[in-house]
mmCIF file of the C-alpha atoms, coordinates in Angstrom:
data_MODEL
# 
_entry.id   MODEL 
# 
loop_
_atom_site.group_PDB 
_atom_site.id 
_atom_site.type_symbol 
_atom_site.label_atom_id 
_atom_site.label_alt_id 
_atom_site.label_comp_id 
_atom_site.label_asym_id 
_atom_site.label_entity_id 
_atom_site.label_seq_id 
_atom_site.pdbx_PDB_ins_code 
_atom_site.Cartn_x 
_atom_site.Cartn_y 
_atom_site.Cartn_z 
_atom_site.occupancy 
_atom_site.B_iso_or_equiv 
_atom_site.pdbx_formal_charge 
_atom_site.auth_seq_id 
_atom_site.auth_comp_id 
_atom_site.auth_asym_id 
_atom_site.auth_atom_id 
_atom_site.pdbx_PDB_model_num 
ATOM 1   C CA . MET A 1 1   ? 182.598 -101.459 11.450 1.00 0.00 ? 1   MET A CA 1 
ATOM 2   C CA . MET A 1 2   ? 184.814 -101.814 13.905 1.00 0.00 ? 2   MET A CA 1 
ATOM 3   C CA . ALA A 1 3   ? 187.435 -101.860 10.923 1.00 0.00 ? 3   ALA A CA 1 
ATOM 4   C CA . ARG A 1 4   ? 186.818 -99.211  10.048 1.00 0.00 ? 4   ARG A CA 1 
ATOM 5   C CA . GLN A 1 5   ? 187.662 -97.177  13.688 1.00 0.00 ? 5   GLN A CA 1 
ATOM 6   C CA . ALA A 1 6   ? 190.440 -98.626  13.742 1.00 0.00 ? 6   ALA A CA 1 
ATOM 7   C CA . ARG A 1 7   ? 191.538 -97.507  10.802 1.00 0.00 ? 7   ARG A CA 1 
ATOM 8   C CA . ARG A 1 8   ? 190.075 -93.807  12.388 1.00 0.00 ? 8   ARG A CA 1 
ATOM 9   C CA . SER A 1 9   ? 192.210 -94.561  15.582 1.00 0.00 ? 9   SER A CA 1 
ATOM 10  C CA . ALA A 1 10  ? 195.398 -94.815  12.903 1.00 0.00 ? 10  ALA A CA 1 
ATOM 11  C CA . VAL A 1 11  ? 195.033 -91.680  10.613 1.00 0.00 ? 11  VAL A CA 1 
ATOM 12  C CA . VAL A 1 12  ? 194.280 -89.418  14.015 1.00 0.00 ? 12  VAL A CA 1 
ATOM 13  C CA . ALA A 1 13  ? 197.694 -91.879  15.416 1.00 0.00 ? 13  ALA A CA 1 
ATOM 14  C CA . LEU A 1 14  ? 199.570 -91.513  12.567 1.00 0.00 ? 14  LEU A CA 1 
ATOM 15  C CA . ALA A 1 15  ? 199.236 -87.944  12.084 1.00 0.00 ? 15  ALA A CA 1 
ATOM 16  C CA . ALA A 1 16  ? 200.165 -86.830  15.903 1.00 0.00 ? 16  ALA A CA 1 
ATOM 17  C CA . ALA A 1 17  ? 203.064 -88.495  14.993 1.00 0.00 ? 17  ALA A CA 1 
ATOM 18  C CA . LEU A 1 18  ? 204.087 -86.893  12.012 1.00 0.00 ? 18  LEU A CA 1 
ATOM 19  C CA . LEU A 1 19  ? 203.475 -83.408  13.550 1.00 0.00 ? 19  LEU A CA 1 
ATOM 20  C CA . SER A 1 20  ? 205.884 -84.347  16.076 1.00 0.00 ? 20  SER A CA 1 
ATOM 21  C CA . THR A 1 21  ? 208.849 -85.542  14.187 1.00 0.00 ? 21  THR A CA 1 
ATOM 22  C CA . VAL A 1 22  ? 207.788 -82.242  11.367 1.00 0.00 ? 22  VAL A CA 1 
ATOM 23  C CA . ALA A 1 23  ? 208.479 -80.260  15.189 1.00 0.00 ? 23  ALA A CA 1 
ATOM 24  C CA . ALA A 1 24  ? 211.416 -82.046  15.855 1.00 0.00 ? 24  ALA A CA 1 
ATOM 25  C CA . CYS A 1 25  ? 213.126 -81.371  12.773 1.00 0.00 ? 25  CYS A CA 1 
ATOM 26  C CA . GLY A 1 26  ? 211.733 -77.729  12.836 1.00 0.00 ? 26  GLY A CA 1 
ATOM 27  C CA . GLY A 1 27  ? 209.880 -78.048  9.685  1.00 0.00 ? 27  GLY A CA 1 
ATOM 28  C CA . GLY A 1 28  ? 206.812 -76.809  9.475  1.00 0.00 ? 28  GLY A CA 1 
ATOM 29  C CA . ASP A 1 29  ? 207.790 -72.298  10.452 1.00 0.00 ? 29  ASP A CA 1 
ATOM 30  C CA . ASP A 1 30  ? 207.167 -72.164  7.231  1.00 0.00 ? 30  ASP A CA 1 
ATOM 31  C CA . ALA A 1 31  ? 204.048 -69.831  7.430  1.00 0.00 ? 31  ALA A CA 1 
ATOM 32  C CA . SER A 1 32  ? 203.377 -70.824  3.308  1.00 0.00 ? 32  SER A CA 1 
ATOM 33  C CA . SER A 1 33  ? 202.274 -74.619  4.608  1.00 0.00 ? 33  SER A CA 1 
ATOM 34  C CA . PRO A 1 34  ? 200.911 -75.048  8.132  1.00 0.00 ? 34  PRO A CA 1 
ATOM 35  C CA . ILE A 1 35  ? 200.154 -78.216  9.162  1.00 0.00 ? 35  ILE A CA 1 
ATOM 36  C CA . PRO A 1 36  ? 197.155 -78.863  11.236 1.00 0.00 ? 36  PRO A CA 1 
ATOM 37  C CA . GLU A 1 37  ? 197.958 -80.112  15.109 1.00 0.00 ? 37  GLU A CA 1 
ATOM 38  C CA . PRO A 1 38  ? 194.464 -82.631  15.213 1.00 0.00 ? 38  PRO A CA 1 
ATOM 39  C CA . PRO A 1 39  ? 192.737 -81.991  18.430 1.00 0.00 ? 39  PRO A CA 1 
ATOM 40  C CA . PRO A 1 40  ? 194.082 -83.841  21.191 1.00 0.00 ? 40  PRO A CA 1 
ATOM 41  C CA . LEU A 1 41  ? 190.751 -85.855  22.993 1.00 0.00 ? 41  LEU A CA 1 
ATOM 42  C CA . ALA A 1 42  ? 190.348 -85.414  26.049 1.00 0.00 ? 42  ALA A CA 1 
ATOM 43  C CA . THR A 1 43  ? 190.078 -87.902  28.594 1.00 0.00 ? 43  THR A CA 1 
ATOM 44  C CA . GLU A 1 44  ? 188.591 -86.512  31.267 1.00 0.00 ? 44  GLU A CA 1 
ATOM 45  C CA . ALA A 1 45  ? 185.359 -83.937  31.605 1.00 0.00 ? 45  ALA A CA 1 
ATOM 46  C CA . ALA A 1 46  ? 185.472 -80.877  29.898 1.00 0.00 ? 46  ALA A CA 1 
ATOM 47  C CA . THR A 1 47  ? 186.736 -78.585  31.388 1.00 0.00 ? 47  THR A CA 1 
ATOM 48  C CA . PRO A 1 48  ? 184.480 -75.560  31.282 1.00 0.00 ? 48  PRO A CA 1 
ATOM 49  C CA . THR A 1 49  ? 185.180 -72.773  28.327 1.00 0.00 ? 49  THR A CA 1 
ATOM 50  C CA . PRO A 1 50  ? 185.081 -69.180  27.712 1.00 0.00 ? 50  PRO A CA 1 
ATOM 51  C CA . ALA A 1 51  ? 182.013 -66.820  27.767 1.00 0.00 ? 51  ALA A CA 1 
ATOM 52  C CA . GLY A 1 52  ? 179.810 -66.504  24.449 1.00 0.00 ? 52  GLY A CA 1 
ATOM 53  C CA . SER A 1 53  ? 180.809 -70.239  23.271 1.00 0.00 ? 53  SER A CA 1 
ATOM 54  C CA . GLY A 1 54  ? 178.561 -73.420  22.854 1.00 0.00 ? 54  GLY A CA 1 
ATOM 55  C CA . PRO A 1 55  ? 177.496 -75.891  25.655 1.00 0.00 ? 55  PRO A CA 1 
ATOM 56  C CA . VAL A 1 56  ? 179.551 -77.914  27.790 1.00 0.00 ? 56  VAL A CA 1 
ATOM 57  C CA . TYR A 1 57  ? 178.896 -81.488  26.921 1.00 0.00 ? 57  TYR A CA 1 
ATOM 58  C CA . VAL A 1 58  ? 179.999 -84.692  29.170 1.00 0.00 ? 58  VAL A CA 1 
ATOM 59  C CA . LEU A 1 59  ? 178.912 -88.036  28.131 1.00 0.00 ? 59  LEU A CA 1 
ATOM 60  C CA . SER A 1 60  ? 178.149 -90.817  30.522 1.00 0.00 ? 60  SER A CA 1 
ATOM 61  C CA . GLY A 1 61  ? 176.159 -94.069  30.427 1.00 0.00 ? 61  GLY A CA 1 
ATOM 62  C CA . GLU A 1 62  ? 175.347 -96.075  26.969 1.00 0.00 ? 62  GLU A CA 1 
ATOM 63  C CA . LEU A 1 63  ? 176.013 -93.823  24.156 1.00 0.00 ? 63  LEU A CA 1 
ATOM 64  C CA . CYS A 1 64  ? 172.415 -96.011  22.178 1.00 0.00 ? 64  CYS A CA 1 
ATOM 65  C CA . LYS A 1 65  ? 170.165 -95.211  24.813 1.00 0.00 ? 65  LYS A CA 1 
ATOM 66  C CA . LYS A 1 66  ? 170.666 -91.333  24.076 1.00 0.00 ? 66  LYS A CA 1 
ATOM 67  C CA . ALA A 1 67  ? 171.348 -91.111  19.819 1.00 0.00 ? 67  ALA A CA 1 
ATOM 68  C CA . ASP A 1 68  ? 168.404 -90.563  18.520 1.00 0.00 ? 68  ASP A CA 1 
ATOM 69  C CA . GLN A 1 69  ? 167.800 -93.539  15.773 1.00 0.00 ? 69  GLN A CA 1 
ATOM 70  C CA . SER A 1 70  ? 164.125 -91.931  15.021 1.00 0.00 ? 70  SER A CA 1 
ATOM 71  C CA . PRO A 1 71  ? 165.110 -90.763  11.130 1.00 0.00 ? 71  PRO A CA 1 
ATOM 72  C CA . LEU A 1 72  ? 165.348 -94.308  9.511  1.00 0.00 ? 72  LEU A CA 1 
ATOM 73  C CA . ALA A 1 73  ? 162.802 -95.452  11.792 1.00 0.00 ? 73  ALA A CA 1 
ATOM 74  C CA . ASP A 1 74  ? 159.690 -95.342  9.532  1.00 0.00 ? 74  ASP A CA 1 
ATOM 75  C CA . LEU A 1 75  ? 162.155 -96.534  6.649  1.00 0.00 ? 75  LEU A CA 1 
ATOM 76  C CA . TYR A 1 76  ? 163.834 -99.218  9.095  1.00 0.00 ? 76  TYR A CA 1 
ATOM 77  C CA . PRO A 1 77  ? 161.637 -100.252 11.289 1.00 0.00 ? 77  PRO A CA 1 
ATOM 78  C CA . LYS A 1 78  ? 163.326 -103.527 13.066 1.00 0.00 ? 78  LYS A CA 1 
ATOM 79  C CA . GLU A 1 79  ? 166.437 -102.693 15.427 1.00 0.00 ? 79  GLU A CA 1 
ATOM 80  C CA . GLU A 1 80  ? 168.065 -105.443 16.480 1.00 0.00 ? 80  GLU A CA 1 
ATOM 81  C CA . ALA A 1 81  ? 168.328 -106.671 20.051 1.00 0.00 ? 81  ALA A CA 1 
ATOM 82  C CA . GLN A 1 82  ? 171.017 -106.090 21.157 1.00 0.00 ? 82  GLN A CA 1 
ATOM 83  C CA . PRO A 1 83  ? 173.916 -103.214 19.769 1.00 0.00 ? 83  PRO A CA 1 
ATOM 84  C CA . LEU A 1 84  ? 176.716 -104.580 17.963 1.00 0.00 ? 84  LEU A CA 1 
ATOM 85  C CA . VAL A 1 85  ? 178.683 -101.707 20.045 1.00 0.00 ? 85  VAL A CA 1 
ATOM 86  C CA . ASN A 1 86  ? 177.495 -99.709  23.442 1.00 0.00 ? 86  ASN A CA 1 
ATOM 87  C CA . THR A 1 87  ? 179.711 -98.049  25.208 1.00 0.00 ? 87  THR A CA 1 
ATOM 88  C CA . GLU A 1 88  ? 179.719 -94.165  26.465 1.00 0.00 ? 88  GLU A CA 1 
ATOM 89  C CA . ARG A 1 89  ? 181.555 -92.970  22.743 1.00 0.00 ? 89  ARG A CA 1 
ATOM 90  C CA . LEU A 1 90  ? 180.604 -95.143  20.800 1.00 0.00 ? 90  LEU A CA 1 
ATOM 91  C CA . CYS A 1 91  ? 176.779 -96.820  19.051 1.00 0.00 ? 91  CYS A CA 1 
ATOM 92  C CA . ILE A 1 92  ? 176.541 -98.696  16.892 1.00 0.00 ? 92  ILE A CA 1 
ATOM 93  C CA . THR A 1 93  ? 173.400 -100.745 15.668 1.00 0.00 ? 93  THR A CA 1 
ATOM 94  C CA . HIS A 1 94  ? 171.567 -103.013 13.132 1.00 0.00 ? 94  HIS A CA 1 
ATOM 95  C CA . ARG A 1 95  ? 168.222 -102.316 11.917 1.00 0.00 ? 95  ARG A CA 1 
ATOM 96  C CA . THR A 1 96  ? 166.156 -103.948 8.892  1.00 0.00 ? 96  THR A CA 1 
ATOM 97  C CA . SER A 1 97  ? 163.477 -103.947 7.161  1.00 0.00 ? 97  SER A CA 1 
ATOM 98  C CA . GLY A 1 98  ? 162.424 -106.892 5.309  1.00 0.00 ? 98  GLY A CA 1 
ATOM 99  C CA . GLU A 1 99  ? 165.047 -107.703 3.783  1.00 0.00 ? 99  GLU A CA 1 
ATOM 100 C CA . LYS A 1 100 ? 166.882 -105.146 3.182  1.00 0.00 ? 100 LYS A CA 1 
ATOM 101 C CA . GLY A 1 101 ? 168.616 -103.600 6.452  1.00 0.00 ? 101 GLY A CA 1 
ATOM 102 C CA . ILE A 1 102 ? 171.607 -100.652 7.624  1.00 0.00 ? 102 ILE A CA 1 
ATOM 103 C CA . ASP A 1 103 ? 174.111 -100.260 10.209 1.00 0.00 ? 103 ASP A CA 1 
ATOM 104 C CA . LEU A 1 104 ? 173.937 -97.004  12.343 1.00 0.00 ? 104 LEU A CA 1 
ATOM 105 C CA . THR A 1 105 ? 177.052 -95.601  13.744 1.00 0.00 ? 105 THR A CA 1 
ATOM 106 C CA . VAL A 1 106 ? 176.763 -92.571  15.930 1.00 0.00 ? 106 VAL A CA 1 
ATOM 107 C CA . ASP A 1 107 ? 180.760 -91.604  17.821 1.00 0.00 ? 107 ASP A CA 1 
ATOM 108 C CA . ALA A 1 108 ? 180.559 -88.946  20.568 1.00 0.00 ? 108 ALA A CA 1 
ATOM 109 C CA . GLU A 1 109 ? 184.236 -87.107  20.922 1.00 0.00 ? 109 GLU A CA 1 
ATOM 110 C CA . VAL A 1 110 ? 183.724 -85.013  23.768 1.00 0.00 ? 110 VAL A CA 1 
ATOM 111 C CA . LEU A 1 111 ? 186.967 -82.652  23.779 1.00 0.00 ? 111 LEU A CA 1 
ATOM 112 C CA . ASN A 1 112 ? 188.245 -79.937  25.814 1.00 0.00 ? 112 ASN A CA 1 
ATOM 113 C CA . ASP A 1 113 ? 186.627 -76.820  24.452 1.00 0.00 ? 113 ASP A CA 1 
ATOM 114 C CA . GLU A 1 114 ? 184.657 -75.221  21.173 1.00 0.00 ? 114 GLU A CA 1 
ATOM 115 C CA . GLY A 1 115 ? 187.771 -74.310  19.963 1.00 0.00 ? 115 GLY A CA 1 
ATOM 116 C CA . MET A 1 116 ? 189.331 -78.248  18.973 1.00 0.00 ? 116 MET A CA 1 
ATOM 117 C CA . ALA A 1 117 ? 186.075 -79.071  18.497 1.00 0.00 ? 117 ALA A CA 1 
ATOM 118 C CA . LYS A 1 118 ? 186.075 -76.764  15.330 1.00 0.00 ? 118 LYS A CA 1 
ATOM 119 C CA . ARG A 1 119 ? 189.132 -78.545  14.363 1.00 0.00 ? 119 ARG A CA 1 
ATOM 120 C CA . PHE A 1 120 ? 188.756 -81.450  14.720 1.00 0.00 ? 120 PHE A CA 1 
ATOM 121 C CA . VAL A 1 121 ? 185.779 -80.963  12.438 1.00 0.00 ? 121 VAL A CA 1 
ATOM 122 C CA . GLU A 1 122 ? 187.808 -78.313  9.522  1.00 0.00 ? 122 GLU A CA 1 
ATOM 123 C CA . THR A 1 123 ? 191.054 -80.494  10.208 1.00 0.00 ? 123 THR A CA 1 
ATOM 124 C CA . GLY A 1 124 ? 188.419 -84.299  8.870  1.00 0.00 ? 124 GLY A CA 1 
ATOM 125 C CA . ARG A 1 125 ? 187.380 -81.118  6.235  1.00 0.00 ? 125 ARG A CA 1 
ATOM 126 C CA . ARG A 1 126 ? 191.205 -81.077  4.816  1.00 0.00 ? 126 ARG A CA 1 
ATOM 127 C CA . LEU A 1 127 ? 192.275 -84.781  5.159  1.00 0.00 ? 127 LEU A CA 1 
ATOM 128 C CA . ALA A 1 128 ? 189.034 -86.233  3.590  1.00 0.00 ? 128 ALA A CA 1 
ATOM 129 C CA . LYS A 1 129 ? 189.705 -88.941  0.985  1.00 0.00 ? 129 LYS A CA 1 
ATOM 130 C CA . ARG A 1 130 ? 185.967 -88.207  -0.543 1.00 0.00 ? 130 ARG A CA 1 
ATOM 131 C CA . PRO A 1 131 ? 185.213 -85.286  -1.919 1.00 0.00 ? 131 PRO A CA 1 
ATOM 132 C CA . TYR A 1 132 ? 182.450 -83.549  0.518  1.00 0.00 ? 132 TYR A CA 1 
ATOM 133 C CA . THR A 1 133 ? 180.015 -81.047  0.887  1.00 0.00 ? 133 THR A CA 1 
ATOM 134 C CA . ASP A 1 134 ? 179.089 -78.449  3.691  1.00 0.00 ? 134 ASP A CA 1 
ATOM 135 C CA . VAL A 1 135 ? 175.028 -79.085  5.881  1.00 0.00 ? 135 VAL A CA 1 
ATOM 136 C CA . THR A 1 136 ? 173.421 -77.320  7.848  1.00 0.00 ? 136 THR A CA 1 
ATOM 137 C CA . GLY A 1 137 ? 171.405 -78.047  10.650 1.00 0.00 ? 137 GLY A CA 1 
ATOM 138 C CA . ALA A 1 138 ? 173.482 -80.836  12.153 1.00 0.00 ? 138 ALA A CA 1 
ATOM 139 C CA . GLY A 1 139 ? 175.084 -78.661  15.360 1.00 0.00 ? 139 GLY A CA 1 
ATOM 140 C CA . THR A 1 140 ? 177.401 -75.259  14.658 1.00 0.00 ? 140 THR A CA 1 
ATOM 141 C CA . ASP A 1 141 ? 178.925 -76.514  11.220 1.00 0.00 ? 141 ASP A CA 1 
ATOM 142 C CA . ALA A 1 142 ? 179.144 -79.681  8.914  1.00 0.00 ? 142 ALA A CA 1 
ATOM 143 C CA . HIS A 1 143 ? 179.863 -81.444  6.837  1.00 0.00 ? 143 HIS A CA 1 
ATOM 144 C CA . TRP A 1 144 ? 179.496 -85.460  4.907  1.00 0.00 ? 144 TRP A CA 1 
ATOM 145 C CA . SER A 1 145 ? 180.749 -88.072  2.718  1.00 0.00 ? 145 SER A CA 1 
ATOM 146 C CA . GLY A 1 146 ? 179.905 -90.945  0.693  1.00 0.00 ? 146 GLY A CA 1 
ATOM 147 C CA . ASP A 1 147 ? 179.056 -93.049  -1.515 1.00 0.00 ? 147 ASP A CA 1 
ATOM 148 C CA . LYS A 1 148 ? 176.176 -95.240  -2.846 1.00 0.00 ? 148 LYS A CA 1 
ATOM 149 C CA . ASP A 1 149 ? 176.476 -97.145  0.083  1.00 0.00 ? 149 ASP A CA 1 
ATOM 150 C CA . ASP A 1 150 ? 178.120 -95.472  3.049  1.00 0.00 ? 150 ASP A CA 1 
ATOM 151 C CA . VAL A 1 151 ? 177.905 -91.671  4.108  1.00 0.00 ? 151 VAL A CA 1 
ATOM 152 C CA . LYS A 1 152 ? 179.020 -89.879  6.689  1.00 0.00 ? 152 LYS A CA 1 
ATOM 153 C CA . LEU A 1 153 ? 178.533 -86.822  8.569  1.00 0.00 ? 153 LEU A CA 1 
ATOM 154 C CA . THR A 1 154 ? 180.999 -84.870  10.198 1.00 0.00 ? 154 THR A CA 1 
ATOM 155 C CA . SER A 1 155 ? 179.117 -82.238  12.221 1.00 0.00 ? 155 SER A CA 1 
ATOM 156 C CA . TYR A 1 156 ? 180.243 -80.152  16.144 1.00 0.00 ? 156 TYR A CA 1 
ATOM 157 C CA . ASN A 1 157 ? 178.537 -77.898  18.507 1.00 0.00 ? 157 ASN A CA 1 
ATOM 158 C CA . GLY A 1 158 ? 180.122 -76.920  21.971 1.00 0.00 ? 158 GLY A CA 1 
ATOM 159 C CA . ASN A 1 159 ? 183.028 -78.653  22.558 1.00 0.00 ? 159 ASN A CA 1 
ATOM 160 C CA . LEU A 1 160 ? 181.178 -82.365  20.994 1.00 0.00 ? 160 LEU A CA 1 
ATOM 161 C CA . VAL A 1 161 ? 182.036 -83.555  18.333 1.00 0.00 ? 161 VAL A CA 1 
ATOM 162 C CA . LEU A 1 162 ? 179.238 -86.164  16.717 1.00 0.00 ? 162 LEU A CA 1 
ATOM 163 C CA . GLU A 1 163 ? 179.910 -88.487  13.104 1.00 0.00 ? 163 GLU A CA 1 
ATOM 164 C CA . VAL A 1 164 ? 176.974 -90.502  12.532 1.00 0.00 ? 164 VAL A CA 1 
ATOM 165 C CA . GLU A 1 165 ? 177.606 -92.960  9.337  1.00 0.00 ? 165 GLU A CA 1 
ATOM 166 C CA . ALA A 1 166 ? 174.796 -95.117  7.717  1.00 0.00 ? 166 ALA A CA 1 
ATOM 167 C CA . SER A 1 167 ? 176.041 -98.013  5.256  1.00 0.00 ? 167 SER A CA 1 
ATOM 168 C CA . VAL A 1 168 ? 174.608 -101.135 3.313  1.00 0.00 ? 168 VAL A CA 1 
ATOM 169 C CA . ASN A 1 169 ? 175.106 -103.581 1.473  1.00 0.00 ? 169 ASN A CA 1 
ATOM 170 C CA . VAL A 1 170 ? 175.395 -102.219 -1.709 1.00 0.00 ? 170 VAL A CA 1 
ATOM 171 C CA . ALA A 1 171 ? 172.981 -104.379 -3.361 1.00 0.00 ? 171 ALA A CA 1 
ATOM 172 C CA . ASP A 1 172 ? 170.768 -102.377 -1.234 1.00 0.00 ? 172 ASP A CA 1 
ATOM 173 C CA . GLY A 1 173 ? 171.729 -98.873  -1.865 1.00 0.00 ? 173 GLY A CA 1 
ATOM 174 C CA . LEU A 1 174 ? 170.488 -95.921  0.863  1.00 0.00 ? 174 LEU A CA 1 
ATOM 175 C CA . PRO A 1 175 ? 167.843 -93.239  0.576  1.00 0.00 ? 175 PRO A CA 1 
ATOM 176 C CA . PRO A 1 176 ? 168.349 -90.597  -1.537 1.00 0.00 ? 176 PRO A CA 1 
ATOM 177 C CA . ASP A 1 177 ? 167.780 -88.111  1.578  1.00 0.00 ? 177 ASP A CA 1 
ATOM 178 C CA . ILE A 1 178 ? 169.235 -90.584  3.869  1.00 0.00 ? 178 ILE A CA 1 
ATOM 179 C CA . VAL A 1 179 ? 172.196 -86.896  4.017  1.00 0.00 ? 179 VAL A CA 1 
ATOM 180 C CA . GLN A 1 180 ? 168.948 -84.927  5.472  1.00 0.00 ? 180 GLN A CA 1 
ATOM 181 C CA . ARG A 1 181 ? 168.244 -87.716  7.276  1.00 0.00 ? 181 ARG A CA 1 
ATOM 182 C CA . LEU A 1 182 ? 171.679 -88.145  9.348  1.00 0.00 ? 182 LEU A CA 1 
ATOM 183 C CA . VAL A 1 183 ? 171.432 -84.356  9.456  1.00 0.00 ? 183 VAL A CA 1 
ATOM 184 C CA . LYS A 1 184 ? 168.207 -85.425  12.133 1.00 0.00 ? 184 LYS A CA 1 
ATOM 185 C CA . VAL A 1 185 ? 170.264 -88.172  14.141 1.00 0.00 ? 185 VAL A CA 1 
ATOM 186 C CA . ALA A 1 186 ? 172.669 -85.562  14.280 1.00 0.00 ? 186 ALA A CA 1 
ATOM 187 C CA . ALA A 1 187 ? 170.916 -82.628  16.073 1.00 0.00 ? 187 ALA A CA 1 
ATOM 188 C CA . GLY A 1 188 ? 168.946 -85.115  17.952 1.00 0.00 ? 188 GLY A CA 1 
ATOM 189 C CA . THR A 1 189 ? 171.820 -86.156  19.292 1.00 0.00 ? 189 THR A CA 1 
ATOM 190 C CA . TYR A 1 190 ? 172.117 -83.139  20.526 1.00 0.00 ? 190 TYR A CA 1 
ATOM 191 C CA . GLN A 1 191 ? 169.698 -82.393  22.469 1.00 0.00 ? 191 GLN A CA 1 
ATOM 192 C CA . ARG A 1 192 ? 169.579 -85.510  23.986 1.00 0.00 ? 192 ARG A CA 1 
ATOM 193 C CA . LEU A 1 193 ? 173.045 -84.991  25.275 1.00 0.00 ? 193 LEU A CA 1 
ATOM 194 C CA . ALA A 1 194 ? 172.761 -81.465  25.838 1.00 0.00 ? 194 ALA A CA 1 
ATOM 195 C CA . PRO A 1 195 ? 173.857 -80.139  29.338 1.00 0.00 ? 195 PRO A CA 1 
ATOM 196 C CA . GLY A 1 196 ? 171.121 -79.211  32.032 1.00 0.00 ? 196 GLY A CA 1 
# 
């Protein structure tokens, strides 16, 4: 799990470095081959968004206390006593049922505004290493990609991007309705994190 987070951070850093190099060389001016600029992550509380846009989220406290894991509780009723990771922006837990287990990762990123969150999700589609499928019910826009042992849902609502990922041992396999369950995890987490 931590390796995926490190890889993701490295990819974002590499993309930013490539973009700045192309910009410095005068490249990227050709309208036929635009290079998308990855949205910067907010380092402080989110700034207000223009009227008529989505909610403005501000994260605080431990994310595992707010992440909605109930859509997995019927299949994997036992949660480890302590989360594997529990910060303001990242929650990784391990749930079990008998000898089967699942790791659930909820990664929350507060960006400066809804436009940046939208670009983050759209850029994820363009840079996806695996085929993706659009899905509804998890925020304003969402897509998922995965295989029989790892599925990741990426979505945004307002200025908040949620990446919800479930992974299991290959022999155990994921439940056939895992995408719908991850959509519910994201939707419930947006509700629990909603401002006001």
